[in-house]
Coordinates of C-alpha atoms in Angstrom, one line a residue:
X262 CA -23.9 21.3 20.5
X263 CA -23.4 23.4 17.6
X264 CA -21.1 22.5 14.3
X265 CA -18.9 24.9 15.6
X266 CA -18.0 23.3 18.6
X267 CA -16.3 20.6 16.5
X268 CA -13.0 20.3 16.4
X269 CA -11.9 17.8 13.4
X270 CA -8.7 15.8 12.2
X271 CA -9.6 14.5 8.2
X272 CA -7.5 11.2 7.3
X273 CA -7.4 10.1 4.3
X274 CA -5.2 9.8 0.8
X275 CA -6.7 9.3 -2.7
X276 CA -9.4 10.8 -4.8
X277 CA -12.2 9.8 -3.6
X278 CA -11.7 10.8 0.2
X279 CA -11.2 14.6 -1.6
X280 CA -15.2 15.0 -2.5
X281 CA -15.5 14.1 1.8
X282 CA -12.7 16.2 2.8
X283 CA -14.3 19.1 0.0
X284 CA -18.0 18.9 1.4
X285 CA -16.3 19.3 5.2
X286 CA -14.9 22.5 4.0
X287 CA -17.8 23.6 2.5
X288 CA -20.0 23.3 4.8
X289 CA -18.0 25.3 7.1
X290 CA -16.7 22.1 9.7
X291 CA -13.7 23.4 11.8
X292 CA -11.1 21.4 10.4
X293 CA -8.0 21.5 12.3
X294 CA -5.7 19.3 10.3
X295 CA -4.9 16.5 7.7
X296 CA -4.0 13.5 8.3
X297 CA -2.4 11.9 5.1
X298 CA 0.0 8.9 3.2
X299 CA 3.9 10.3 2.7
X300 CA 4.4 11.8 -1.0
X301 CA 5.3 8.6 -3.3
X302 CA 8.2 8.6 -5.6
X303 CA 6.8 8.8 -8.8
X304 CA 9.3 8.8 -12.8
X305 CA 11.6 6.5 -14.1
X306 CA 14.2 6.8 -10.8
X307 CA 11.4 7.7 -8.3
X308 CA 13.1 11.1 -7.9
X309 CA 9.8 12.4 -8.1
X310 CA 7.7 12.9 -5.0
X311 CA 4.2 13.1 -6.1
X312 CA 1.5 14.3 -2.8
X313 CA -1.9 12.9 -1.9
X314 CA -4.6 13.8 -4.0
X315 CA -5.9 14.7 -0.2
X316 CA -2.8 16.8 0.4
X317 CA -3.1 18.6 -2.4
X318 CA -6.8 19.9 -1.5
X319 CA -5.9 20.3 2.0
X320 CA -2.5 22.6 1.0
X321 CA -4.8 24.6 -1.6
X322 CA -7.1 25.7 1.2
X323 CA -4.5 26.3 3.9
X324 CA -5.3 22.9 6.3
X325 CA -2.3 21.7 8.0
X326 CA -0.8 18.2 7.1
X327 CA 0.6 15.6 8.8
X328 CA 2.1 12.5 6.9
X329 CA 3.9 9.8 9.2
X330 CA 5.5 7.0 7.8
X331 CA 4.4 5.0 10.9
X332 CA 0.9 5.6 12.2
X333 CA 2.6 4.6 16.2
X334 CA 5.2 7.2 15.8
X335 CA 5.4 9.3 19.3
X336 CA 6.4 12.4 17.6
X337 CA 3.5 12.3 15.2
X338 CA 1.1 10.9 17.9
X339 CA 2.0 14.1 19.9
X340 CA 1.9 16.3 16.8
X341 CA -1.6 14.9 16.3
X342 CA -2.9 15.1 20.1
X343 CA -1.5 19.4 19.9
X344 CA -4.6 20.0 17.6
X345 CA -7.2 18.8 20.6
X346 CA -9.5 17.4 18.1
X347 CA -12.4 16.0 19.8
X348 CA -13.6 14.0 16.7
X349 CA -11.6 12.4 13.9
X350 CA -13.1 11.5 10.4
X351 CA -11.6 8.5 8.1
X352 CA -11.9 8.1 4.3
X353 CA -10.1 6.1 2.3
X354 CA -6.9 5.7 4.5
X355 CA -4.9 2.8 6.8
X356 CA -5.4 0.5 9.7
X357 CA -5.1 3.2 12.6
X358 CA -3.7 2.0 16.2
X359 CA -5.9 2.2 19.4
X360 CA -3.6 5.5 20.4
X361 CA -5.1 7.5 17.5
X362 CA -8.8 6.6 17.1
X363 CA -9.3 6.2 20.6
X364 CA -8.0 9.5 21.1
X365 CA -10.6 12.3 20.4
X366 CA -13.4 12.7 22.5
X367 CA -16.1 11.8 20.5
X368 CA -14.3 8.9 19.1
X369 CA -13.0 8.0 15.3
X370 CA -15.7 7.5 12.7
X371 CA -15.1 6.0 9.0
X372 CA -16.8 6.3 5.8
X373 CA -16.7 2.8 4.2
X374 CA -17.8 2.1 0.3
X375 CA -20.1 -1.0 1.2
X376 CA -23.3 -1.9 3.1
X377 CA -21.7 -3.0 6.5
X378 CA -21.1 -6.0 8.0
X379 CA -20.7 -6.8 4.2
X380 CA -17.6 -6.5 2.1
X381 CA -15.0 -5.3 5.0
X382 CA -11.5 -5.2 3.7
X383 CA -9.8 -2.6 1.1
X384 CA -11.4 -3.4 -1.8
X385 CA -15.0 -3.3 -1.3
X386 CA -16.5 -1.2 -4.5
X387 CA -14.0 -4.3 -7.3
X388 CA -15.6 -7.2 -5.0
X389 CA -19.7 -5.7 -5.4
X390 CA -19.2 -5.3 -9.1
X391 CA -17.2 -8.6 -9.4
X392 CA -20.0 -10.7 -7.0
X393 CA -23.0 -9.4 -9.3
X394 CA -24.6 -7.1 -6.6
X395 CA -27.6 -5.0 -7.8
X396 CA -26.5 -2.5 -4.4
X397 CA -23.6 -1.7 -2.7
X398 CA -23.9 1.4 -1.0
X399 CA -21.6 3.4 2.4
X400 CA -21.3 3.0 5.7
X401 CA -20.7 5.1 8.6
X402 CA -18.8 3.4 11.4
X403 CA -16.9 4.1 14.7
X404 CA -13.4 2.7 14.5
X405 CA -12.5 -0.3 17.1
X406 CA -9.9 -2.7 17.4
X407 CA -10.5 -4.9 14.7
X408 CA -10.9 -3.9 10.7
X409 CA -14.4 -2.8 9.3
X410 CA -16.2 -4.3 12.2
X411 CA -17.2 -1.0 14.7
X412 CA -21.3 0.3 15.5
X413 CA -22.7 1.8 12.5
X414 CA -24.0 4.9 12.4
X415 CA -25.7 5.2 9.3
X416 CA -25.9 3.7 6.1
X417 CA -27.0 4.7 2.5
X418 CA -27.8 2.3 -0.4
X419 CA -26.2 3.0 -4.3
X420 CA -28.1 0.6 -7.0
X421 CA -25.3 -0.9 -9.3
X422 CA -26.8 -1.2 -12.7
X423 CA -25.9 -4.5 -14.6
X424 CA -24.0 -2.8 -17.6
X425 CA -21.9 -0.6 -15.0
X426 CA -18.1 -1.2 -14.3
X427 CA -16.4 -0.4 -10.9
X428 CA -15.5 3.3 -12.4
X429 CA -18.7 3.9 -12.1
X430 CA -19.6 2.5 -9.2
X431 CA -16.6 4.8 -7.7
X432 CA -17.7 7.8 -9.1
X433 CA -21.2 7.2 -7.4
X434 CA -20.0 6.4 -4.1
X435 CA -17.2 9.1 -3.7
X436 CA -20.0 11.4 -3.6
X437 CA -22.9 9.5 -1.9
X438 CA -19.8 8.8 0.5
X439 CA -19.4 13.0 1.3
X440 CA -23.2 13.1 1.8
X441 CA -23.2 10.4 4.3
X442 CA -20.7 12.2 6.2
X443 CA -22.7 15.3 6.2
X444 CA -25.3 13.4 7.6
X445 CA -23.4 11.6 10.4
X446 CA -21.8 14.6 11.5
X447 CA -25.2 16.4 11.5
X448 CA -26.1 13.3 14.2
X449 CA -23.3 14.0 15.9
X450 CA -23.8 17.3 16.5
X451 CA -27.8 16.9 17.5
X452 CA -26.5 14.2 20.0
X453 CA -24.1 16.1 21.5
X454 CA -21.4 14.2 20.2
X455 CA -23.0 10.7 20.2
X456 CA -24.8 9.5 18.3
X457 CA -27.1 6.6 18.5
X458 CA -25.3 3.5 16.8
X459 CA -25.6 0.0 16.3
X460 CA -23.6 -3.3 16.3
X461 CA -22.7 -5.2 13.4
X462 CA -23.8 -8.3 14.7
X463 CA -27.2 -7.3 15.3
X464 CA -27.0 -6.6 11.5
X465 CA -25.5 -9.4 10.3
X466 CA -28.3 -12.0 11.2
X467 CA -28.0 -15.5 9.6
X468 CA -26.3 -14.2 5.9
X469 CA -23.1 -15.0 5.2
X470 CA -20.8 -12.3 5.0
X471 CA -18.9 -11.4 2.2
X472 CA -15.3 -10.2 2.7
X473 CA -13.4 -7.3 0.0
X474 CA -9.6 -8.3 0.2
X475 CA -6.7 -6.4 -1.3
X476 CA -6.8 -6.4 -5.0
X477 CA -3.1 -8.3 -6.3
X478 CA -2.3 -8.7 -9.8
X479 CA -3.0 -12.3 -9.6
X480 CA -6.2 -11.5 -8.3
X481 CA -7.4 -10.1 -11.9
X482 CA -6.5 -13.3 -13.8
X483 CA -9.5 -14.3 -15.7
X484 CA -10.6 -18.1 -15.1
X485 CA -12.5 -19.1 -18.1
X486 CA -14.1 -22.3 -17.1
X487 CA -17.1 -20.7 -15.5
X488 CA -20.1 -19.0 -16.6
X489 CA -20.2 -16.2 -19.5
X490 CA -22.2 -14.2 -16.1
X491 CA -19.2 -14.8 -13.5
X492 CA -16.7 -13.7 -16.5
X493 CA -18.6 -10.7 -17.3
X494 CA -18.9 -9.6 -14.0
X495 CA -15.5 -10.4 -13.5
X496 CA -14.1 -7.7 -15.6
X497 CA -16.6 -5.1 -15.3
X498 CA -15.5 -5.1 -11.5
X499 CA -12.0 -4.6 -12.7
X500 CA -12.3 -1.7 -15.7
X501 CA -10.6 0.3 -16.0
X502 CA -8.1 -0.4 -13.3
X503 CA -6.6 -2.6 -12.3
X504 CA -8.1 -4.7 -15.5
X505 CA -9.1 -8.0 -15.8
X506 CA -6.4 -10.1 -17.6
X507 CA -5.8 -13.2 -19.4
X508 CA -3.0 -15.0 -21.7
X509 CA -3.1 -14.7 -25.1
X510 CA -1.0 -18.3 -26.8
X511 CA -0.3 -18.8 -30.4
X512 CA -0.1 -22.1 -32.4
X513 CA 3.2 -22.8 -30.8
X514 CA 2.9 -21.6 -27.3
X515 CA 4.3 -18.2 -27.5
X516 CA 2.4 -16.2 -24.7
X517 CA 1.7 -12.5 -24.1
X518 CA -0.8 -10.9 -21.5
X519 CA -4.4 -9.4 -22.9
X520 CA -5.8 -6.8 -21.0
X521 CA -10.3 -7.3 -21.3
X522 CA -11.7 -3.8 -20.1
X523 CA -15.4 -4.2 -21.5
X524 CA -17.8 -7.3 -22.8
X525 CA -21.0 -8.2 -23.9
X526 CA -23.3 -10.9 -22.8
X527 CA -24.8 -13.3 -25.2
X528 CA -26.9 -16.5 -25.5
X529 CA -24.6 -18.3 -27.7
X530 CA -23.3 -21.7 -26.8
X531 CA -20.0 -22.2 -25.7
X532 CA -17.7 -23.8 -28.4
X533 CA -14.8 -26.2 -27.7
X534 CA -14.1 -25.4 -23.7
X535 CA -13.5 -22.2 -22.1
X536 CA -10.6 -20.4 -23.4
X537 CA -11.3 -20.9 -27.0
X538 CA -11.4 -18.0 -29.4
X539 CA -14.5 -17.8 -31.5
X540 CA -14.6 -15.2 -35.0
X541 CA -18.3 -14.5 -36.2
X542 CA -19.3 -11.8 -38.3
X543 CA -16.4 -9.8 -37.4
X544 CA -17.0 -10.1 -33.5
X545 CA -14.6 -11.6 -30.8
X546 CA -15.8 -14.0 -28.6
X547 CA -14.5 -16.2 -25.9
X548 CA -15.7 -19.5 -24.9
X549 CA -16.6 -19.4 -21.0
X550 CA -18.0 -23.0 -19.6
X551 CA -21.6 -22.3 -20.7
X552 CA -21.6 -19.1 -23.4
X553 CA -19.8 -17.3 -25.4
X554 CA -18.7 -13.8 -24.1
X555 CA -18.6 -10.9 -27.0
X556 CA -15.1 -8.8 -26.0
X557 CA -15.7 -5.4 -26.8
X558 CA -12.6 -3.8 -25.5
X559 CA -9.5 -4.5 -25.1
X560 CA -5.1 -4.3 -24.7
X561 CA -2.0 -6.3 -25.6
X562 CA 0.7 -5.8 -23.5
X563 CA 2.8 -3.1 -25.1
X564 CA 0.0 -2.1 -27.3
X565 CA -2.6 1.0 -27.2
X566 CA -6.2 -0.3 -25.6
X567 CA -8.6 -0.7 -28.8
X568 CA -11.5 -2.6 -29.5
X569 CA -12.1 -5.4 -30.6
X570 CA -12.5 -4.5 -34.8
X571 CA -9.5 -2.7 -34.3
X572 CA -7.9 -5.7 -32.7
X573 CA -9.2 -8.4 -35.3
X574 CA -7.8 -5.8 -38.0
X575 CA -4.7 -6.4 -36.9
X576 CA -4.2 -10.3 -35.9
X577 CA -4.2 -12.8 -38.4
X578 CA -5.6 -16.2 -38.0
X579 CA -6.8 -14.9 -34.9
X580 CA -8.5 -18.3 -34.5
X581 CA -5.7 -20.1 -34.3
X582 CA -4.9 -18.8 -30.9
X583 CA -6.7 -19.3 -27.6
X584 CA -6.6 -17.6 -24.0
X585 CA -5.9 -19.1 -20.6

């Protein structure tokens, strides 16, 4: 088979499924349409509609684009079968039905930002950073019936350094995620369309997997009665978005969020329980169950984010308040 003899639909919405959708075009694939989310109301009354970062790329460089609201919708599962796509790449998108993966010839594959069987779900990159991994890495996959759990394909590894947040982590794998692709196409084509591949459970041994659910708000709330490590972790797999959060109180129980976006590691001994704010040498710290954790970085609610000198500048009797 040659490259030319494949005929691909892209899916995908945000930013990082671009650099994938880029390197595709790039290298000269035949792709025969986009597959993306509706355009979301965006301003003060939502009478905005603001396209897919994927949409936009895909409009730039003339690709057709097809945006259902419902991924079972017989109009748009006809609309998709008209471009006789024999192979259909994933990035970054939704759940799709058994109708559309199953559909090409050479089946559905999907890029995934984690070292398969681990971290399945949306949100693998937050949960690596926020577990303490030293490597995460991408997955290639063929889509079956259930979520994140199809024969790999291939796999490369990304090493997570300890001082780096989830931004970076992102920004690694958005474009180690467009080489794997490359790569798995490149199988593809050498195998005439398919590949040799592998089932998770012949991967997954005796280790306990680790699952990547859908980020909430609640999700980011900061628990301060654990170690200074788990905190730390915590936020860097958070920063800069969605950001790790806690509750600022005063002296008589007045209450307003704090954004954390960046923190330091330290040796110190806690002081008082966790949640207790601790001024030294004009640093911030916070009392976790064993350390104290330096905050570097930082953002009331309403307020600009700032760091922390900036902060102590302008709160007085800081020390008086605690977080929970």
């Amino acid at each position: 088979m040659n490259k030319e003899d494949l005929r691909i639909v892209f899916m995908g919405t945000p930013e990082f499924a671009v650099e994938t959708l880029k390197a595709l075009v790039e290298s000269q694939y035949h792709v025969v349409a986009v597959v993306t989310q509706p355009d979301k109301p965006v301003g003060r009354h939502g009478s905005v509609l603001q396209p897919s970062a994927v949409k936009q790329y895909a409009l730039e460089h003339g690709l057709p684009v097809l945006q259902p609201e419902k991924m079972k919708d017989p109009e748009f599962i006809e609309a998709l079968r008209s471009y006789q796509a024999n192979l259909q790449v994933v990035v970054a998108f939704r759940m799709l039905p058994e109708d559309v993966w199953a559909m090409p010839e050479y089946g559905t594959f999907n890029v995934h930002a984690a070292l398969l069987p681990q971290y399945r779900g949306a949100a693998p990159i937050n949960w690596a950073v926020i577990n303490g991994e030293t490597e995460t890495g991408v997955t290639t996959f063929f889509l079956d019936h259930n979520i994140d759990t199809g024969r790999i394909i291939e796999q490369m590894s990304f090493p997570i350094p300890d001082d780096a947040n989830v931004e970076y982590v992102y920004d690694g794998l958005m474009y180690l995620g467009a080489r794997i692709c490359l790569s798995t196409l490149q199988k593809i084509v050498d195998a005439d369309g398919y590949p040799a591949s592998i089932a998770q459970g012949e991967m997954a041994g005796e280790q306990r997997l680790k699952s990547a659910p859908k980020i909430f708000k609640d999700t980011c709330r900061i628990e301060w009665m654990q170690s200074a490590k788990r905190v730390y972790d915590f936020v860097r797999g958070l920063s800069p978005y969605p950001g790790a959060w806690t509750t600022l109180v005063d002296e008589v129980g007045r209450e307003v969020v704090l954004k954390i976006f960046r923190t330091t590691k330290t040796q110190q001994p806690a002081q008082g329980g966790g949640g207790r704010l601790v001024v030294s040498d004009r640093r911030l710290y916070i009392s976790c169950s064993d350390c104290l954790l330096q905050v570097d970085e930082l953002q009331l609610a309403g307020k600009k984010r700032m760091d922390a000198q900036a902060f102590l500048n302008g709160m007085k009797d800081i020390e008086k308040y605690s977080v929970r």
